[in-house]
Amino acid sequence: MTKQQANWSPYDNNGGSCVAIAGADYCVIAADTRMSTGYNILTREYSKITKLADKCMMASSGFQADVKALQKLLAARHLIYQHQHNKQMSCPAMAQLLSNTLYYKRFFPYYSFNVLGGLDSEGKGCVYTYDAVGSYERVGYSSQGSGSTLIMPFLDNQLKSPSPLLLPAQDAVTPLSESEAVDLVKTVFASATERDIYTGDKLEIVVVNAEGIRSEYMDLRKD
Amino acid sequence: MFRNQYDTDVTTWSPAGRLFQVEYAMEAVKQGSAAIGLRSKTHVVLACVNKASSELSSHQKKIFKVDDHIGVAIAGLTADGRVLSRYMRNECINYSFTYESPLPVGRLVVQLADKAQVCTQRSWKRPYGVGLLVVGLDELGAHLYYNCPSGNYFEYQAFAIGSRSQAAKTYLERRFENFTDSSREDLIKDALISVRETLQGEKLKSSICTVAVVGIGEAFHILDQETVQQLIDAFEIVGEDEPPVPEVGDAEADQAEAAAPAAEEGAAPMDI
């Protein structure tokens, strides 16, 4: 008697990679724009990055249907917050909300691997990284998605975040300038594109700083 | 004469076929401070009188943003009004979530009316003691509705509710035929003049009135105090052509209500 296998899965993986890097007064969030299923490409121009609040962006890879549902839910919750508090949600507040929302579906999770990036209440860059069920941590930089195994070690090498267990307490923020961070992101994606088949086509970079939010695009290999 | 015998609960008819509890609820609306709405083809303006119960307290919030394209002004039991605003906001959010498009204001008004009707037919409930002037946009243009505690609703070109609203209504009746083609600035001016009518001699200042606008291409937002004061000063000057009204400031409000509480002399918004 062999164990019965499922003949259908509610999940699919649409691939792609996401990265976020926090600076002293900015945050860079980036993701590729390829959406795939199996060995096929569904589209080369799908954005994985969404604006949740004035100074808070989220990049998510995984199952894009779940990602879309999650984005809609968070946007609706943000509207309610604005009605009740007369102001935008701060990035740390949104980070907690995202964690709670993910854990709410602990036993039928959102197949969504998220990085939240933005400015905290003091205007400093912040990045939060999540697993599919809401475990999260504030870090100086992070990557998620199919290329994360290639990207993360490189970021560690370049940016090594001090451990939160160290004394005296050190900032979780990386001492990089905004343009250096953007260049680093471009380098990192170019490399990931080489070896990860699910990453490529185009890179979308979003920079959040005191002046606002700006977007940038860079072509990646299409194979 | 028979009023006192048949007015104990809302589920009792009077011999004349009236529900006195519902009518008493409408009285509560008449006791509230005035709220006025006017519309043109492309814009709707809400204005209301904001009286604080004492110099020490903050003003009652009477105008609420429901969605980018819908707003509401209330008169009567403001607590009931707040609760209904929260309901309206929820309905708009849920509709947008499901249909990825804004809830048409005409639908929202019907839902509100049906909700009010329920309270006129349950022995364990009481009618909402608040009248709502709902303004919003849909594909056909700008609309102004009035929702009663009775569960009735009507669409208006211009309307006023609350205490001394008759004075405003008289002014509006004289002028309403021009409203359809009014410019945004003229509409706001007429709204402010109507508010002044209800004040019956008291000086119109931006500290005692609130103005909100919604229009095609303009999200619902409450004008901040300085803008309102400038507008008041502009038309109070007798015999001069209308000076250029500073209108750009209000149109770029970020998420609408952020500016208003800050301008209200640091008073806390008495919201949910």
Short mmCIF file of C-alpha atoms in Angstrom, two decimals:
data_model
loop_
_atom_site.label_atom_id
_atom_site.label_comp_id
_atom_site.label_asym_id
_atom_site.label_seq_id
_atom_site.Cartn_x
_atom_site.Cartn_y
_atom_site.Cartn_z
CA MET A 1 0.00 0.00 0.00
CA THR A 2 1.68 3.22 -1.14
CA LYS A 3 0.66 6.50 0.43
CA GLN A 4 -1.93 8.42 -1.57
CA GLN A 5 -0.44 11.37 -3.42
CA ALA A 6 -2.22 14.60 -4.22
CA ASN A 7 -3.30 14.83 -7.85
CA TRP A 8 -3.44 18.59 -7.71
CA SER A 9 -1.64 21.37 -5.83
CA PRO A 10 -3.20 24.68 -4.91
CA TYR A 11 0.21 26.30 -5.26
CA ASP A 12 2.50 27.16 -8.13
CA ASN A 13 5.87 28.86 -8.09
CA ASN A 14 6.20 31.79 -10.46
CA GLY A 15 9.86 32.23 -9.69
CA GLY A 16 11.89 35.42 -9.52
CA SER A 17 14.12 37.10 -6.98
CA CYS A 18 13.75 40.07 -4.66
CA VAL A 19 16.33 42.12 -2.82
CA ALA A 20 16.20 45.01 -0.40
CA ILE A 21 19.04 47.06 1.08
CA ALA A 22 18.67 49.68 3.81
CA GLY A 23 20.82 52.79 4.02
CA ALA A 24 21.13 55.59 6.56
CA ASP A 25 18.39 57.66 4.93
CA TYR A 26 17.20 55.57 1.99
CA CYS A 27 16.09 52.09 1.10
CA VAL A 28 16.54 50.22 -2.16
CA ILE A 29 14.04 47.52 -3.10
CA ALA A 30 14.54 45.53 -6.26
CA ALA A 31 13.05 42.55 -8.06
CA ASP A 32 13.26 41.04 -11.49
CA THR A 33 10.19 41.19 -13.72
CA ARG A 34 10.07 37.64 -15.03
CA MET A 35 7.05 35.51 -14.22
CA SER A 36 7.39 31.83 -15.03
CA THR A 37 5.70 28.50 -14.44
CA GLY A 38 7.65 25.29 -14.71
CA TYR A 39 10.12 25.76 -17.53
CA ASN A 40 7.96 28.32 -19.32
CA ILE A 41 7.87 32.07 -19.16
CA LEU A 42 4.43 33.61 -18.62
CA THR A 43 5.56 37.19 -19.05
CA ARG A 44 8.76 39.21 -19.04
CA GLU A 45 7.20 42.33 -17.56
CA TYR A 46 5.48 41.61 -14.27
CA SER A 47 6.18 43.82 -11.27
CA LYS A 48 6.71 42.07 -7.97
CA ILE A 49 7.03 45.33 -6.06
CA THR A 50 4.09 47.18 -4.58
CA LYS A 51 3.67 50.31 -2.53
CA LEU A 52 1.95 49.56 0.75
CA ALA A 53 2.30 53.01 2.34
CA ASP A 54 3.94 56.34 1.66
CA LYS A 55 7.37 55.14 2.74
CA CYS A 56 6.92 51.40 2.63
CA MET A 57 7.37 49.05 -0.32
CA MET A 58 7.05 45.30 -0.49
CA ALA A 59 8.68 42.94 -2.93
CA SER A 60 7.38 39.37 -3.02
CA SER A 61 8.34 36.28 -4.92
CA GLY A 62 6.65 32.90 -4.94
CA PHE A 63 3.08 32.23 -6.07
CA GLN A 64 1.95 35.50 -7.59
CA ALA A 65 -1.77 34.80 -7.12
CA ASP A 66 -1.16 34.58 -3.38
CA VAL A 67 1.08 37.63 -3.60
CA LYS A 68 -1.66 39.61 -5.33
CA ALA A 69 -4.22 38.58 -2.71
CA LEU A 70 -1.82 39.53 0.06
CA GLN A 71 -1.12 42.93 -1.52
CA LYS A 72 -4.85 43.67 -1.84
CA LEU A 73 -5.50 42.69 1.75
CA LEU A 74 -2.71 44.88 3.09
CA ALA A 75 -3.87 47.82 0.95
CA ALA A 76 -7.39 47.51 2.35
CA ARG A 77 -6.08 47.26 5.92
CA HIS A 78 -3.96 50.34 5.30
CA LEU A 79 -7.03 52.28 4.18
CA ILE A 80 -8.82 51.34 7.39
CA TYR A 81 -5.79 52.44 9.40
CA GLN A 82 -5.75 55.79 7.61
CA HIS A 83 -9.44 56.35 8.33
CA GLN A 84 -8.95 55.57 12.00
CA HIS A 85 -5.63 57.31 12.66
CA ASN A 86 -5.59 60.13 10.10
CA LYS A 87 -2.10 59.20 8.98
CA GLN A 88 -0.10 56.71 6.95
CA MET A 89 1.17 53.51 8.50
CA SER A 90 4.85 53.54 9.42
CA CYS A 91 7.09 50.84 7.99
CA PRO A 92 7.51 49.03 11.35
CA ALA A 93 3.73 49.04 11.82
CA MET A 94 3.22 47.61 8.35
CA ALA A 95 5.90 45.04 9.08
CA GLN A 96 3.97 43.75 12.08
CA LEU A 97 0.71 43.80 10.13
CA LEU A 98 2.26 41.71 7.37
CA SER A 99 3.56 39.21 9.90
CA ASN A 100 0.15 38.86 11.53
CA THR A 101 -1.57 38.56 8.17
CA LEU A 102 0.76 35.78 7.10
CA TYR A 103 0.42 33.84 10.34
CA TYR A 104 -3.35 34.13 10.14
CA LYS A 105 -3.07 31.59 7.33
CA ARG A 106 -0.61 29.40 9.16
CA PHE A 107 -2.38 26.21 8.09
CA PHE A 108 -2.91 27.18 4.45
CA PRO A 109 -0.14 29.70 3.91
CA TYR A 110 0.30 32.44 1.39
CA TYR A 111 3.04 31.03 -0.83
CA SER A 112 4.72 34.40 -0.74
CA PHE A 113 8.32 35.20 0.21
CA ASN A 114 8.45 38.85 1.12
CA VAL A 115 10.88 41.61 1.79
CA LEU A 116 9.56 44.88 3.12
CA GLY A 117 11.62 48.00 2.60
CA GLY A 118 11.18 51.63 3.50
CA LEU A 119 11.93 54.34 6.00
CA ASP A 120 11.18 53.93 9.67
CA SER A 121 9.55 56.60 11.84
CA GLU A 122 12.92 58.36 12.20
CA GLY A 123 13.58 58.44 8.47
CA LYS A 124 16.26 55.76 8.53
CA GLY A 125 16.22 52.96 6.00
CA CYS A 126 14.75 49.67 7.18
CA VAL A 127 14.37 46.24 5.65
CA TYR A 128 12.25 43.42 7.03
CA THR A 129 12.53 39.89 5.75
CA TYR A 130 9.87 37.19 6.08
CA ASP A 131 9.19 33.54 5.61
CA ALA A 132 5.89 32.27 4.22
CA VAL A 133 4.13 32.14 7.61
CA GLY A 134 5.16 35.48 9.02
CA SER A 135 8.36 34.98 10.93
CA TYR A 136 10.17 38.27 10.44
CA GLU A 137 13.23 40.22 11.42
CA ARG A 138 14.53 43.70 10.79
CA VAL A 139 17.81 43.52 8.92
CA GLY A 140 20.16 45.74 6.95
CA TYR A 141 19.63 43.82 3.72
CA SER A 142 17.92 40.69 2.49
CA SER A 143 16.95 38.66 -0.54
CA GLN A 144 14.13 36.19 -1.22
CA GLY A 145 13.04 34.03 -4.10
CA SER A 146 14.59 31.60 -6.53
CA GLY A 147 17.86 33.52 -6.80
CA SER A 148 18.22 34.23 -3.09
CA THR A 149 20.66 31.35 -2.54
CA LEU A 150 22.95 32.97 -5.09
CA ILE A 151 22.37 36.56 -3.99
CA MET A 152 22.42 36.33 -0.20
CA PRO A 153 25.98 35.04 0.24
CA PHE A 154 27.23 37.81 -2.01
CA LEU A 155 25.38 40.46 -0.03
CA ASP A 156 26.76 38.97 3.18
CA ASN A 157 30.22 39.26 1.74
CA GLN A 158 29.72 42.90 0.77
CA LEU A 159 27.53 44.19 3.55
CA LYS A 160 27.93 41.93 6.56
CA SER A 161 25.33 43.13 9.03
CA PRO A 162 26.53 43.22 12.65
CA SER A 163 24.92 40.60 14.85
CA PRO A 164 22.10 41.89 17.09
CA LEU A 165 23.67 39.93 19.95
CA LEU A 166 26.81 42.03 19.89
CA LEU A 167 27.52 44.64 22.52
CA PRO A 168 27.62 47.61 22.22
CA ALA A 169 24.47 47.60 20.12
CA GLN A 170 25.22 48.44 16.53
CA ASP A 171 22.99 49.90 13.84
CA ALA A 172 21.24 47.41 11.54
CA VAL A 173 21.88 49.82 8.71
CA THR A 174 24.59 49.51 6.09
CA PRO A 175 27.12 52.32 5.53
CA LEU A 176 26.55 52.55 1.78
CA SER A 177 25.59 55.55 -0.30
CA GLU A 178 22.39 55.42 -2.31
CA SER A 179 24.12 55.13 -5.67
CA GLU A 180 26.49 52.47 -4.35
CA ALA A 181 23.54 50.46 -3.12
CA VAL A 182 21.80 50.73 -6.50
CA ASP A 183 24.97 49.62 -8.27
CA LEU A 184 25.34 46.72 -5.89
CA VAL A 185 21.80 45.63 -6.64
CA LYS A 186 22.42 45.78 -10.37
CA THR A 187 25.58 43.71 -10.01
CA VAL A 188 23.85 41.18 -7.82
CA PHE A 189 20.97 40.63 -10.24
CA ALA A 190 23.24 40.41 -13.25
CA SER A 191 25.07 37.58 -11.49
CA ALA A 192 21.94 35.82 -10.31
CA THR A 193 20.50 35.99 -13.83
CA GLU A 194 23.50 34.05 -15.13
CA ARG A 195 22.86 30.94 -13.10
CA ASP A 196 19.22 31.07 -12.00
CA ILE A 197 16.87 30.24 -14.88
CA TYR A 198 13.91 31.89 -13.20
CA THR A 199 15.59 35.26 -12.83
CA GLY A 200 16.08 37.60 -15.75
CA ASP A 201 14.41 39.81 -18.41
CA LYS A 202 14.34 43.12 -16.55
CA LEU A 203 15.24 44.49 -13.16
CA GLU A 204 12.95 46.93 -11.38
CA ILE A 205 14.65 49.05 -8.74
CA VAL A 206 12.71 51.28 -6.39
CA VAL A 207 14.46 53.78 -4.13
CA VAL A 208 12.65 55.26 -1.11
CA ASN A 209 14.12 58.34 0.49
CA ALA A 210 13.07 61.56 2.16
CA GLU A 211 12.19 63.11 -1.21
CA GLY A 212 9.85 60.30 -2.11
CA ILE A 213 9.93 57.21 -4.26
CA ARG A 214 11.70 56.77 -7.58
CA SER A 215 11.87 53.83 -9.96
CA GLU A 216 14.62 52.63 -12.24
CA TYR A 217 14.83 49.77 -14.71
CA MET A 218 17.70 47.74 -16.08
CA ASP A 219 17.66 45.06 -18.74
CA LEU A 220 18.77 41.58 -17.76
CA ARG A 221 19.59 38.55 -19.87
CA LYS A 222 16.48 37.13 -21.45
CA ASP A 223 17.58 33.49 -21.63
CA MET B 1 -52.99 64.41 21.40
CA PHE B 2 -52.55 60.67 21.07
CA ARG B 3 -48.84 61.06 20.57
CA ASN B 4 -47.87 59.93 24.05
CA GLN B 5 -49.82 56.69 23.86
CA TYR B 6 -48.24 55.35 20.70
CA ASP B 7 -44.69 56.59 20.94
CA THR B 8 -43.17 54.13 23.39
CA ASP B 9 -41.56 51.85 20.87
CA VAL B 10 -40.78 51.97 17.22
CA THR B 11 -42.90 48.94 16.41
CA THR B 12 -46.14 50.62 17.42
CA TRP B 13 -48.22 52.42 14.82
CA SER B 14 -50.33 55.40 15.75
CA PRO B 15 -53.99 55.42 14.64
CA ALA B 16 -53.00 58.00 12.03
CA GLY B 17 -50.49 55.57 10.53
CA ARG B 18 -47.34 57.16 11.91
CA LEU B 19 -44.32 55.78 13.69
CA PHE B 20 -43.60 58.40 16.30
CA GLN B 21 -40.22 57.02 17.34
CA VAL B 22 -38.99 57.50 13.78
CA GLU B 23 -40.34 61.03 13.73
CA TYR B 24 -38.67 61.76 17.04
CA ALA B 25 -35.43 60.51 15.53
CA MET B 26 -35.85 63.04 12.72
CA GLU B 27 -36.27 65.69 15.41
CA ALA B 28 -32.83 64.78 16.69
CA VAL B 29 -31.46 65.66 13.27
CA LYS B 30 -33.11 69.08 13.45
CA GLN B 31 -31.41 69.72 16.77
CA GLY B 32 -27.92 69.07 15.44
CA SER B 33 -25.78 71.90 14.08
CA ALA B 34 -26.24 72.72 10.43
CA ALA B 35 -24.79 70.83 7.50
CA ILE B 36 -25.14 71.98 3.90
CA GLY B 37 -24.45 70.36 0.56
CA LEU B 38 -24.54 71.69 -2.98
CA ARG B 39 -23.60 70.19 -6.29
CA SER B 40 -22.71 71.18 -9.79
CA LYS B 41 -22.22 68.87 -12.75
CA THR B 42 -18.64 68.14 -11.77
CA HIS B 43 -18.21 69.02 -8.09
CA VAL B 44 -20.02 68.69 -4.79
CA VAL B 45 -19.32 70.81 -1.75
CA LEU B 46 -20.15 70.08 1.88
CA ALA B 47 -20.05 72.74 4.54
CA CYS B 48 -21.04 72.56 8.14
CA VAL B 49 -21.12 74.55 11.31
CA ASN B 50 -18.72 73.24 13.91
CA LYS B 51 -19.74 74.30 17.37
CA ALA B 52 -17.70 73.22 20.34
CA SER B 53 -19.71 72.63 23.50
CA SER B 54 -17.35 74.88 25.43
CA GLU B 55 -14.22 76.89 24.82
CA LEU B 56 -12.21 74.15 26.49
CA SER B 57 -13.29 71.34 24.22
CA SER B 58 -12.45 70.48 20.65
CA HIS B 59 -14.92 70.69 17.81
CA GLN B 60 -17.18 67.84 16.85
CA LYS B 61 -16.06 66.21 13.66
CA LYS B 62 -19.04 66.30 11.30
CA ILE B 63 -17.55 65.62 7.91
CA PHE B 64 -15.98 62.27 7.17
CA LYS B 65 -14.09 60.98 4.19
CA VAL B 66 -15.58 57.66 3.21
CA ASP B 67 -13.49 56.98 0.12
CA ASP B 68 -11.58 58.99 -2.44
CA HIS B 69 -14.82 59.67 -4.26
CA ILE B 70 -17.35 59.74 -1.41
CA GLY B 71 -17.74 61.89 1.68
CA VAL B 72 -20.45 62.48 4.24
CA ALA B 73 -21.60 65.28 6.54
CA ILE B 74 -23.78 64.47 9.53
CA ALA B 75 -26.26 66.29 11.72
CA GLY B 76 -27.80 64.92 14.88
CA LEU B 77 -26.34 62.27 17.17
CA THR B 78 -22.73 62.41 16.05
CA ALA B 79 -21.94 59.07 17.65
CA ASP B 80 -24.50 57.42 15.40
CA GLY B 81 -22.98 59.32 12.51
CA ARG B 82 -19.52 58.01 13.29
CA VAL B 83 -20.73 54.46 13.40
CA LEU B 84 -22.48 54.84 10.06
CA SER B 85 -19.37 56.43 8.55
CA ARG B 86 -17.37 53.43 9.65
CA TYR B 87 -19.95 51.16 8.01
CA MET B 88 -19.75 53.19 4.80
CA ARG B 89 -15.98 53.06 4.77
CA ASN B 90 -16.04 49.33 5.21
CA GLU B 91 -18.53 48.87 2.42
CA CYS B 92 -16.37 50.94 0.07
CA ILE B 93 -13.23 49.04 0.97
CA ASN B 94 -14.91 45.65 0.52
CA TYR B 95 -16.46 46.64 -2.79
CA SER B 96 -13.12 47.95 -4.12
CA PHE B 97 -11.43 44.78 -2.97
CA THR B 98 -13.90 42.54 -4.78
CA TYR B 99 -14.55 44.54 -7.93
CA GLU B 100 -11.35 46.64 -8.21
CA SER B 101 -13.50 49.69 -8.85
CA PRO B 102 -15.07 52.39 -6.69
CA LEU B 103 -18.46 51.79 -5.13
CA PRO B 104 -21.05 53.94 -6.92
CA VAL B 105 -22.43 56.40 -4.41
CA GLY B 106 -26.01 55.61 -5.41
CA ARG B 107 -25.53 52.00 -4.27
CA LEU B 108 -23.99 53.02 -0.98
CA VAL B 109 -26.88 55.31 -0.24
CA VAL B 110 -29.39 52.51 -0.79
CA GLN B 111 -27.43 50.22 1.52
CA LEU B 112 -27.44 52.94 4.16
CA ALA B 113 -31.14 53.47 3.76
CA ASP B 114 -31.87 49.76 4.10
CA LYS B 115 -29.72 49.66 7.21
CA ALA B 116 -31.70 52.54 8.69
CA GLN B 117 -34.99 50.86 7.81
CA VAL B 118 -34.07 47.77 9.83
CA CYS B 119 -33.98 49.93 12.94
CA THR B 120 -37.52 51.06 12.30
CA GLN B 121 -38.88 47.53 12.36
CA ARG B 122 -37.19 45.83 15.32
CA SER B 123 -38.50 46.18 18.83
CA TRP B 124 -35.04 45.86 20.36
CA LYS B 125 -33.50 48.61 18.24
CA ARG B 126 -33.90 52.33 17.90
CA PRO B 127 -33.59 54.42 14.75
CA TYR B 128 -30.27 56.13 14.05
CA GLY B 129 -30.58 59.70 15.28
CA VAL B 130 -28.55 61.24 12.50
CA GLY B 131 -29.17 62.71 9.08
CA LEU B 132 -26.47 62.19 6.49
CA LEU B 133 -25.60 64.31 3.51
CA VAL B 134 -23.73 61.89 1.28
CA VAL B 135 -21.74 63.29 -1.61
CA GLY B 136 -19.96 61.34 -4.26
CA LEU B 137 -19.04 60.69 -7.84
CA ASP B 138 -20.01 57.98 -10.25
CA GLU B 139 -19.75 57.56 -14.01
CA LEU B 140 -22.60 60.01 -14.55
CA GLY B 141 -21.10 62.80 -12.50
CA ALA B 142 -21.47 64.35 -9.08
CA HIS B 143 -24.31 63.53 -6.66
CA LEU B 144 -25.68 64.74 -3.36
CA TYR B 145 -28.02 62.57 -1.31
CA TYR B 146 -29.78 63.01 2.00
CA ASN B 147 -30.34 59.93 4.18
CA CYS B 148 -33.03 60.12 6.87
CA PRO B 149 -33.34 58.13 10.08
CA SER B 150 -36.59 56.85 8.59
CA GLY B 151 -34.75 54.92 5.91
CA ASN B 152 -35.73 57.31 3.14
CA TYR B 153 -33.22 58.92 0.91
CA PHE B 154 -33.46 61.59 -1.74
CA GLU B 155 -31.13 63.10 -4.27
CA TYR B 156 -30.71 66.85 -4.20
CA GLN B 157 -29.19 69.67 -6.15
CA ALA B 158 -28.62 71.43 -2.84
CA PHE B 159 -29.83 70.79 0.68
CA ALA B 160 -29.33 71.80 4.29
CA ILE B 161 -30.08 69.94 7.51
CA GLY B 162 -29.77 70.67 11.20
CA SER B 163 -30.68 73.68 13.28
CA ARG B 164 -31.53 76.90 11.45
CA SER B 165 -31.11 75.06 8.17
CA GLN B 166 -34.26 76.75 6.86
CA ALA B 167 -32.30 79.97 6.46
CA ALA B 168 -29.74 78.16 4.33
CA LYS B 169 -32.48 76.37 2.36
CA THR B 170 -34.12 79.69 1.55
CA TYR B 171 -30.86 81.00 0.17
CA LEU B 172 -30.26 77.80 -1.78
CA GLU B 173 -33.79 77.81 -3.22
CA ARG B 174 -33.13 81.20 -4.72
CA ARG B 175 -29.84 80.17 -6.28
CA PHE B 176 -29.99 76.43 -7.02
CA GLU B 177 -30.84 76.71 -10.70
CA ASN B 178 -27.38 78.11 -11.35
CA PHE B 179 -25.53 75.41 -9.48
CA THR B 180 -25.32 72.81 -12.27
CA ASP B 181 -22.97 74.99 -14.27
CA SER B 182 -21.24 76.65 -11.34
CA SER B 183 -17.50 76.66 -11.13
CA ARG B 184 -15.86 74.96 -8.18
CA GLU B 185 -15.00 78.30 -6.57
CA ASP B 186 -18.54 79.67 -6.93
CA LEU B 187 -19.93 76.50 -5.43
CA ILE B 188 -17.69 76.82 -2.38
CA LYS B 189 -18.61 80.49 -2.10
CA ASP B 190 -22.32 79.62 -2.14
CA ALA B 191 -21.73 76.95 0.48
CA LEU B 192 -20.00 79.41 2.77
CA ILE B 193 -22.74 81.99 2.28
CA SER B 194 -25.34 79.35 3.17
CA VAL B 195 -23.43 78.56 6.34
CA ARG B 196 -23.38 82.24 7.14
CA GLU B 197 -27.16 82.35 6.74
CA THR B 198 -27.57 79.70 9.43
CA LEU B 199 -25.38 81.65 11.82
CA GLN B 200 -27.94 84.49 11.83
CA GLY B 201 -25.69 87.41 12.48
CA GLU B 202 -22.77 85.65 14.12
CA LYS B 203 -19.49 86.30 12.31
CA LEU B 204 -18.43 83.56 9.92
CA LYS B 205 -14.95 82.34 10.76
CA SER B 206 -13.06 79.30 9.57
CA SER B 207 -12.78 78.11 13.17
CA ILE B 208 -16.50 77.40 13.34
CA CYS B 209 -17.07 75.94 9.93
CA THR B 210 -15.67 73.04 7.94
CA VAL B 211 -15.71 72.75 4.17
CA ALA B 212 -15.06 69.69 2.05
CA VAL B 213 -14.96 69.23 -1.72
CA VAL B 214 -15.08 66.32 -4.12
CA GLY B 215 -15.08 66.56 -7.89
CA ILE B 216 -14.13 64.93 -11.14
CA GLY B 217 -10.36 64.68 -10.95
CA GLU B 218 -10.36 65.83 -7.34
CA ALA B 219 -10.44 63.35 -4.48
CA PHE B 220 -12.67 64.05 -1.49
CA HIS B 221 -10.83 66.16 1.02
CA ILE B 222 -11.52 68.64 3.79
CA LEU B 223 -10.15 72.10 3.15
CA ASP B 224 -7.70 73.30 5.77
CA GLN B 225 -8.55 76.23 8.01
CA GLU B 226 -6.30 78.80 6.33
CA THR B 227 -7.77 78.11 2.90
CA VAL B 228 -11.29 78.42 4.26
CA GLN B 229 -10.46 81.69 6.02
CA GLN B 230 -8.98 83.08 2.81
CA LEU B 231 -12.12 82.11 0.92
CA ILE B 232 -14.30 83.76 3.54
CA ASP B 233 -12.22 86.93 3.45
CA ALA B 234 -12.34 86.92 -0.33
CA PHE B 235 -16.10 87.11 -0.65
CA GLU B 236 -16.76 89.21 2.42
CA ILE B 237 -15.09 92.16 0.69
CA VAL B 238 -18.08 94.10 -0.68
CA GLY B 239 -18.08 95.65 -4.12
CA GLU B 240 -14.91 94.06 -5.45
CA ASP B 241 -14.59 91.49 -8.21
CA GLU B 242 -13.76 88.09 -6.82
CA PRO B 243 -10.04 88.09 -6.10
CA PRO B 244 -8.13 85.04 -7.36
CA VAL B 245 -9.07 82.30 -4.96
CA PRO B 246 -6.14 80.16 -3.76
CA GLU B 247 -7.45 76.80 -4.91
CA VAL B 248 -4.31 74.83 -5.73
CA GLY B 249 -3.46 74.29 -2.07
CA ASP B 250 -6.45 72.12 -1.39
CA ALA B 251 -6.29 70.05 -4.52
CA GLU B 252 -2.97 68.48 -3.62
CA ALA B 253 -3.94 67.29 -0.14
CA ASP B 254 -2.06 64.13 0.66
CA GLN B 255 -4.58 61.51 1.63
CA ALA B 256 -7.00 64.34 2.51
CA GLU B 257 -7.32 64.46 6.25
CA ALA B 258 -3.70 64.82 7.25
CA ALA B 259 -3.84 68.61 6.92
CA ALA B 260 -7.16 69.25 8.68
CA PRO B 261 -6.40 68.11 12.27
CA ALA B 262 -3.06 69.89 12.28
CA ALA B 263 -4.76 73.14 11.37
CA GLU B 264 -7.51 72.82 14.01
CA GLU B 265 -5.39 74.50 16.70
CA GLY B 266 -3.85 71.14 17.71
CA ALA B 267 -7.23 69.77 18.84
CA ALA B 268 -7.44 65.99 18.81
CA PRO B 269 -9.82 64.62 16.17
CA MET B 270 -12.62 63.07 18.21
CA ASP B 271 -12.88 60.06 15.96
CA ILE B 272 -13.27 56.34 16.48
#
